[in-house]
Amino acid sequence: MLKAAAVDLAVAEGTDFMPSDGWLSRWKACHNIVFKKEEGEHQDADLCAALDWKHTNLPQTLYSYSPNDIFNEDESGLYFRGFLEKGHCFKGEELAGSKKTKERITALFCANMLGSEKRPLLIIGKGKQLRCFPKDLNRLPVDYASSKKAWMTGQIFQQWLHNQCGPVVKEKGSSHKGSPYICLLVDNCSVHPSNICLTNIDLKFLPPNTTSIILPMDTAVVKNCKAHYKSRLNHSIISALDAAPENKAKDISNSITLLNALYLANESWNAVSSQTILNCFRKGSLCIDEAADVSDGDDSVPENWMSEEFKEFVDMDKDVEIAGELTDAELLEAANYSKHVKVETTGRF
């Protein structure tokens, strides 16, 4: 189908062109949209590979960079207004999951080992310029990008690296002559292209299927942020019901806009403490100075929830895909869309 579409485009432009299989492979690779299912936690984690990486690769990284200059990033899906399928009772009314409450976004989290520097959240939604957004997207509380399915793409990841990491590391300066200013630990997946040319950032890719064992963001930091987010989401619904008891919890939930979600997400990310992040690095054995306190952080349970129920609420979107297979038609549309990909930054750097 892609080849046929390419021929149609060539005819429309008056060009004599016959695409080959080799051209198709190069075209997909060029656009970084050859997505595969991201297995991650869906497969058994490779403990042996993780231990080998920690013993052979990690020591050199810890020696070459200060803890302040070692960063980790990870993406996670989020149902920004969603609730459990079996529902939750708000003042006698059960708020069950629905198609609208399962509208999702992708969030990118990034922080350094000490937790002293948290990068602004990057949120990926489906719409480029929504009605609820301000005309000047620099006024958004987080960085924002969009893609057809609210997925991370190679183009968005590359622009995030250049827009976000670049300006900061240039200001910081390098502690080692001739070496990159910071080290960024990332998982090995199709939306993290390995051929990115960066002079300021040392991208270190983990072995496949080791993310859940090694990376702190994947193991606990994201979960802590989601706990803050969903606690705030719960509080906003309760407050709205208190202010107008005649309203329905379902209607309040459905009225939450993406802009509301961006503000809640920003507040939640700000609420994740530096100690929580540091503890998660220690828990993953990524710190030289081990400490006794390796708790994941404060995942306080709202008063109107049982502990296990709230835990299930926090974890309900942990396996939501941040990338996946695209049909040929979607690949072609994504390629055209990728020409205009732009990560809107907050202008804080």
Short mmCIF file of C-alpha atoms in Angstrom, two decimals:
data_model
loop_
_atom_site.label_atom_id
_atom_site.label_comp_id
_atom_site.label_asym_id
_atom_site.label_seq_id
_atom_site.Cartn_x
_atom_site.Cartn_y
_atom_site.Cartn_z
CA MET A 1 0.00 0.00 0.00
CA LEU A 2 2.84 2.39 0.82
CA LYS A 3 4.47 1.69 -2.54
CA ALA A 4 1.18 2.34 -4.33
CA ALA A 5 0.74 5.60 -2.45
CA ALA A 6 4.29 6.62 -3.39
CA VAL A 7 3.54 5.93 -7.06
CA ASP A 8 0.35 8.02 -6.83
CA LEU A 9 2.30 10.90 -5.30
CA ALA A 10 4.96 10.63 -7.99
CA VAL A 11 2.31 10.71 -10.73
CA ALA A 12 0.68 13.74 -9.11
CA GLU A 13 4.05 15.51 -9.18
CA GLY A 14 4.81 14.42 -12.74
CA THR A 15 7.70 12.16 -11.71
CA ASP A 16 8.52 8.74 -13.16
CA PHE A 17 9.18 6.66 -10.05
CA MET A 18 8.86 2.95 -9.22
CA PRO A 19 9.59 2.18 -5.54
CA SER A 20 11.51 -0.98 -4.66
CA ASP A 21 11.61 -2.98 -1.42
CA GLY A 22 14.97 -1.38 -0.66
CA TRP A 23 13.50 2.09 -1.14
CA LEU A 24 10.64 1.21 1.24
CA SER A 25 13.06 0.05 3.95
CA ARG A 26 15.19 3.18 3.59
CA TRP A 27 12.11 5.42 3.59
CA LYS A 28 10.80 3.93 6.84
CA ALA A 29 14.21 4.17 8.51
CA CYS A 30 14.65 7.76 7.30
CA HIS A 31 11.42 8.82 8.95
CA ASN A 32 12.04 6.84 12.16
CA ILE A 33 8.53 5.47 12.01
CA VAL A 34 9.27 1.77 11.72
CA PHE A 35 7.55 1.10 15.01
CA LYS A 36 7.50 -2.27 16.65
CA LYS A 37 5.56 -3.31 19.68
CA GLU A 38 7.39 -2.08 22.75
CA GLU A 39 7.72 -5.22 24.81
CA GLY A 40 9.20 -3.76 28.01
CA GLU A 41 7.51 -5.33 30.99
CA HIS A 42 5.38 -7.55 28.73
CA GLN A 43 8.38 -9.84 28.41
CA ASP A 44 10.34 -11.43 31.22
CA ALA A 45 13.03 -9.01 32.31
CA ASP A 46 16.56 -10.16 31.50
CA LEU A 47 18.17 -10.23 34.93
CA CYS A 48 21.49 -11.63 33.67
CA ALA A 49 21.88 -8.86 31.08
CA ALA A 50 20.98 -6.25 33.69
CA LEU A 51 23.57 -7.55 36.17
CA ASP A 52 26.20 -7.76 33.43
CA TRP A 53 25.55 -4.13 32.42
CA LYS A 54 25.80 -2.98 36.03
CA HIS A 55 29.15 -4.74 36.47
CA THR A 56 30.75 -3.84 33.12
CA ASN A 57 29.22 -0.54 31.93
CA LEU A 58 27.92 1.26 35.00
CA PRO A 59 31.25 1.69 36.87
CA GLN A 60 32.80 3.63 33.97
CA THR A 61 29.74 5.88 33.77
CA LEU A 62 29.86 6.61 37.50
CA TYR A 63 33.58 7.35 37.22
CA SER A 64 33.24 9.64 34.17
CA TYR A 65 30.31 11.75 35.35
CA SER A 66 29.28 13.35 38.60
CA PRO A 67 25.89 12.23 40.01
CA ASN A 68 24.55 15.67 39.13
CA ASP A 69 25.26 15.02 35.43
CA ILE A 70 23.77 11.52 35.12
CA PHE A 71 20.16 11.66 33.90
CA ASN A 72 17.49 9.09 33.19
CA GLU A 73 14.37 9.50 31.05
CA ASP A 74 11.36 7.29 30.51
CA GLU A 75 7.94 7.53 28.89
CA SER A 76 4.64 6.29 30.21
CA GLY A 77 1.04 6.34 29.03
CA LEU A 78 -1.61 8.05 31.13
CA TYR A 79 -5.41 7.95 31.07
CA PHE A 80 -5.67 11.58 32.07
CA ARG A 81 -9.33 11.43 33.11
CA GLY A 82 -9.78 7.66 33.35
CA PHE A 83 -11.13 5.41 36.06
CA LEU A 84 -11.23 1.69 36.72
CA GLU A 85 -13.56 -0.49 34.69
CA LYS A 86 -15.35 -1.59 37.84
CA GLY A 87 -15.75 2.03 38.86
CA HIS A 88 -15.29 3.98 42.05
CA CYS A 89 -17.97 5.33 44.35
CA PHE A 90 -18.11 9.13 44.67
CA LYS A 91 -20.73 10.04 47.28
CA GLY A 92 -22.98 7.17 46.33
CA GLU A 93 -22.45 7.45 42.57
CA GLU A 94 -20.29 4.84 40.86
CA LEU A 95 -17.96 6.36 38.29
CA ALA A 96 -17.07 3.56 35.91
CA GLY A 97 -14.62 3.57 33.05
CA SER A 98 -15.80 4.64 29.60
CA LYS A 99 -14.32 5.38 26.18
CA LYS A 100 -13.98 9.06 27.04
CA THR A 101 -12.40 8.39 30.44
CA LYS A 102 -9.81 6.22 28.69
CA GLU A 103 -8.52 9.04 26.51
CA ARG A 104 -4.76 8.82 26.85
CA ILE A 105 -1.59 10.86 26.56
CA THR A 106 2.10 9.97 26.74
CA ALA A 107 4.37 11.66 29.28
CA LEU A 108 8.16 11.83 29.20
CA PHE A 109 9.89 12.10 32.59
CA CYS A 110 13.55 13.04 33.03
CA ALA A 111 15.69 13.86 36.07
CA ASN A 112 19.26 13.56 37.27
CA MET A 113 20.57 11.06 39.79
CA LEU A 114 20.44 13.45 42.76
CA GLY A 115 16.92 14.59 41.97
CA SER A 116 18.25 18.14 42.02
CA GLU A 117 17.29 18.76 38.39
CA LYS A 118 13.96 17.62 37.01
CA ARG A 119 13.42 18.39 33.35
CA PRO A 120 10.02 19.89 32.45
CA LEU A 121 7.52 17.20 31.53
CA LEU A 122 6.94 16.52 27.87
CA ILE A 123 3.32 15.59 27.19
CA ILE A 124 2.30 14.08 23.86
CA GLY A 125 -1.35 14.37 22.85
CA LYS A 126 -3.31 13.80 19.66
CA GLY A 127 -4.19 17.40 18.83
CA LYS A 128 -1.78 20.12 17.71
CA GLN A 129 -3.78 23.19 18.72
CA LEU A 130 -6.80 22.34 20.87
CA ARG A 131 -9.56 24.82 21.64
CA CYS A 132 -8.74 24.67 25.35
CA PHE A 133 -5.11 25.68 24.68
CA PRO A 134 -3.86 29.27 24.71
CA LYS A 135 -2.87 30.69 21.34
CA ASP A 136 0.70 31.01 22.58
CA LEU A 137 1.72 27.44 23.43
CA ASN A 138 4.72 28.78 25.35
CA ARG A 139 2.20 29.56 28.09
CA LEU A 140 1.50 25.87 28.66
CA PRO A 141 2.80 24.60 32.02
CA VAL A 142 4.69 21.72 30.35
CA ASP A 143 6.37 21.04 27.02
CA TYR A 144 3.92 19.69 24.47
CA ALA A 145 4.02 17.72 21.23
CA SER A 146 1.42 15.82 19.25
CA SER A 147 1.23 12.69 17.13
CA LYS A 148 -1.58 10.76 15.48
CA LYS A 149 -2.07 8.32 18.37
CA ALA A 150 -0.48 10.37 21.16
CA TRP A 151 2.57 8.09 20.87
CA MET A 152 6.23 8.93 21.21
CA THR A 153 8.01 9.00 17.84
CA GLY A 154 11.64 9.19 16.79
CA GLN A 155 11.14 12.75 15.54
CA ILE A 156 9.62 13.94 18.81
CA PHE A 157 12.36 12.26 20.83
CA GLN A 158 15.10 13.86 18.72
CA GLN A 159 13.57 17.32 18.97
CA TRP A 160 13.09 16.90 22.70
CA LEU A 161 16.80 16.12 23.02
CA HIS A 162 17.81 19.18 21.03
CA ASN A 163 15.26 21.57 22.54
CA GLN A 164 15.45 20.46 26.13
CA CYS A 165 18.82 18.98 26.91
CA GLY A 166 20.93 21.06 24.53
CA PRO A 167 20.40 24.53 26.04
CA VAL A 168 20.88 23.29 29.59
CA VAL A 169 24.10 21.38 29.11
CA LYS A 170 25.63 24.27 27.19
CA GLU A 171 25.08 26.48 30.21
CA LYS A 172 26.51 23.95 32.64
CA GLY A 173 29.86 23.39 30.97
CA SER A 174 31.86 20.17 30.99
CA SER A 175 33.86 18.77 33.86
CA HIS A 176 35.90 16.64 31.46
CA LYS A 177 37.63 18.09 28.41
CA GLY A 178 36.49 16.51 25.17
CA SER A 179 33.62 14.57 26.76
CA PRO A 180 29.87 15.26 26.65
CA TYR A 181 28.47 17.43 29.42
CA ILE A 182 25.87 14.96 30.67
CA CYS A 183 25.06 11.26 30.45
CA LEU A 184 21.49 10.24 29.63
CA LEU A 185 20.38 6.67 30.35
CA VAL A 186 17.59 5.51 28.03
CA ASP A 187 15.90 2.24 27.26
CA ASN A 188 16.59 0.45 24.01
CA CYS A 189 13.48 0.87 21.86
CA SER A 190 12.49 1.87 18.33
CA VAL A 191 11.48 5.44 19.21
CA HIS A 192 14.93 6.17 20.68
CA PRO A 193 17.07 6.31 17.51
CA SER A 194 20.70 5.39 18.11
CA ASN A 195 22.00 7.44 15.19
CA ILE A 196 21.34 10.84 16.77
CA CYS A 197 24.37 13.14 16.53
CA LEU A 198 24.87 14.99 19.83
CA THR A 199 28.00 16.72 21.09
CA ASN A 200 26.67 17.63 24.54
CA ILE A 201 24.92 14.44 25.58
CA ASP A 202 26.27 10.92 26.00
CA LEU A 203 23.30 8.66 25.21
CA LYS A 204 23.69 5.29 26.88
CA PHE A 205 21.27 2.60 25.75
CA LEU A 206 20.45 -0.26 28.08
CA PRO A 207 20.33 -3.89 26.89
CA PRO A 208 16.86 -5.03 25.75
CA ASN A 209 14.40 -6.13 28.46
CA THR A 210 16.38 -4.65 31.35
CA THR A 211 14.54 -1.35 31.77
CA SER A 212 12.29 -2.46 34.63
CA ILE A 213 15.33 -3.72 36.57
CA ILE A 214 17.77 -0.86 36.00
CA LEU A 215 16.06 2.44 35.25
CA PRO A 216 14.70 4.35 38.27
CA MET A 217 12.14 6.27 36.21
CA ASP A 218 10.60 3.03 35.01
CA THR A 219 10.52 1.37 38.41
CA ALA A 220 9.21 3.96 40.85
CA VAL A 221 9.54 7.63 39.92
CA VAL A 222 6.81 7.48 37.27
CA LYS A 223 4.55 5.57 39.64
CA ASN A 224 5.08 8.18 42.35
CA CYS A 225 4.20 10.98 39.94
CA LYS A 226 1.08 9.13 38.80
CA ALA A 227 0.02 8.67 42.43
CA HIS A 228 0.25 12.44 42.92
CA TYR A 229 -1.65 13.02 39.66
CA LYS A 230 -4.49 10.65 40.44
CA SER A 231 -4.78 11.92 43.99
CA ARG A 232 -5.21 15.42 42.56
CA LEU A 233 -7.66 14.15 39.95
CA ASN A 234 -9.69 12.54 42.71
CA HIS A 235 -9.56 15.74 44.79
CA SER A 236 -10.75 17.89 41.86
CA ILE A 237 -13.83 15.69 41.40
CA ILE A 238 -14.62 15.72 45.12
CA SER A 239 -14.24 19.52 45.25
CA ALA A 240 -16.54 19.95 42.25
CA LEU A 241 -19.16 17.72 43.88
CA ASP A 242 -18.91 19.69 47.12
CA ALA A 243 -19.39 22.95 45.23
CA ALA A 244 -22.35 21.67 43.21
CA PRO A 245 -23.87 18.48 44.73
CA GLU A 246 -26.41 18.25 41.90
CA ASN A 247 -23.61 17.47 39.44
CA LYS A 248 -22.68 13.93 38.46
CA ALA A 249 -19.17 12.62 39.03
CA LYS A 250 -19.21 11.12 35.54
CA ASP A 251 -19.99 14.50 33.96
CA ILE A 252 -17.24 16.18 35.98
CA SER A 253 -14.72 13.53 34.93
CA ASN A 254 -15.71 13.80 31.26
CA SER A 255 -15.37 17.59 31.38
CA ILE A 256 -11.68 17.46 32.32
CA THR A 257 -9.76 18.95 29.40
CA LEU A 258 -6.27 18.19 28.23
CA LEU A 259 -5.25 21.64 29.48
CA ASN A 260 -6.55 20.70 32.95
CA ALA A 261 -4.51 17.52 32.71
CA LEU A 262 -1.33 19.42 31.78
CA TYR A 263 -1.64 21.57 34.88
CA LEU A 264 -2.34 18.53 37.08
CA ALA A 265 0.62 16.69 35.56
CA ASN A 266 2.93 19.64 36.14
CA GLU A 267 1.82 19.97 39.77
CA SER A 268 2.30 16.23 40.26
CA TRP A 269 5.80 16.23 38.76
CA ASN A 270 6.74 19.17 40.99
CA ALA A 271 5.47 17.17 43.98
CA VAL A 272 7.92 14.31 43.33
CA SER A 273 10.71 15.05 45.79
CA SER A 274 14.43 14.95 45.06
CA GLN A 275 14.76 12.41 47.87
CA THR A 276 12.27 10.11 46.14
CA ILE A 277 14.30 10.26 42.91
CA LEU A 278 17.61 9.72 44.71
CA ASN A 279 16.15 6.77 46.62
CA CYS A 280 15.00 5.20 43.35
CA PHE A 281 18.49 5.51 41.85
CA ARG A 282 19.86 3.86 44.99
CA LYS A 283 17.25 1.13 44.82
CA GLY A 284 18.41 0.37 41.28
CA SER A 285 22.03 0.25 42.55
CA LEU A 286 22.97 3.18 40.31
CA CYS A 287 24.52 5.27 43.07
CA ILE A 288 27.97 4.98 44.60
CA ASP A 289 26.79 6.09 48.03
CA GLU A 290 24.28 3.52 49.20
CA ALA A 291 21.84 4.56 51.90
CA ALA A 292 19.46 2.77 54.21
CA ASP A 293 16.40 4.74 53.11
CA VAL A 294 15.33 3.38 49.74
CA SER A 295 11.59 3.90 49.96
CA ASP A 296 9.83 4.78 46.73
CA GLY A 297 8.32 7.96 48.11
CA ASP A 298 5.03 9.23 49.45
CA ASP A 299 2.13 7.50 47.71
CA SER A 300 -0.47 8.74 50.21
CA VAL A 301 -3.95 7.31 49.73
CA PRO A 302 -6.91 9.74 49.50
CA GLU A 303 -9.42 9.40 52.33
CA ASN A 304 -12.21 8.14 50.07
CA TRP A 305 -10.13 5.24 48.71
CA MET A 306 -9.02 1.90 50.12
CA SER A 307 -5.26 1.34 49.84
CA GLU A 308 -5.41 -1.58 47.39
CA GLU A 309 -8.10 0.12 45.32
CA PHE A 310 -5.99 3.28 44.97
CA LYS A 311 -2.93 1.22 44.06
CA GLU A 312 -4.94 -0.40 41.27
CA PHE A 313 -6.10 3.07 40.20
CA VAL A 314 -2.49 4.30 40.00
CA ASP A 315 -1.35 1.21 38.08
CA MET A 316 -4.29 1.01 35.67
CA ASP A 317 -2.33 2.56 32.78
CA LYS A 318 1.13 1.19 33.50
CA ASP A 319 1.00 -1.09 30.43
CA VAL A 320 -0.48 1.47 28.03
CA GLU A 321 1.63 1.48 24.87
CA ILE A 322 3.75 4.54 24.18
CA ALA A 323 4.50 3.26 20.66
CA GLY A 324 3.28 0.43 18.46
CA GLU A 325 2.66 -0.99 15.02
CA LEU A 326 1.25 1.37 12.40
CA THR A 327 -0.62 0.33 9.29
CA ASP A 328 0.80 1.34 5.91
CA ALA A 329 -1.76 4.13 5.64
CA GLU A 330 -0.85 5.38 9.11
CA LEU A 331 2.86 5.20 8.27
CA LEU A 332 2.31 7.40 5.23
CA GLU A 333 0.25 9.88 7.24
CA ALA A 334 2.85 9.88 10.01
CA ALA A 335 5.59 10.63 7.49
CA ASN A 336 3.71 13.66 6.19
CA TYR A 337 2.90 14.68 9.75
CA SER A 338 6.53 14.28 10.87
CA LYS A 339 7.62 17.05 8.51
CA HIS A 340 5.84 19.47 10.84
CA VAL A 341 6.68 17.93 14.22
CA LYS A 342 7.43 20.58 16.80
CA VAL A 343 7.98 20.28 20.52
CA GLU A 344 6.53 23.40 22.13
CA THR A 345 8.77 24.36 25.03
CA THR A 346 7.96 26.51 28.01
CA GLY A 347 10.88 28.83 27.38
CA ARG A 348 12.31 28.29 30.85
CA PHE A 349 15.85 27.66 29.60
#
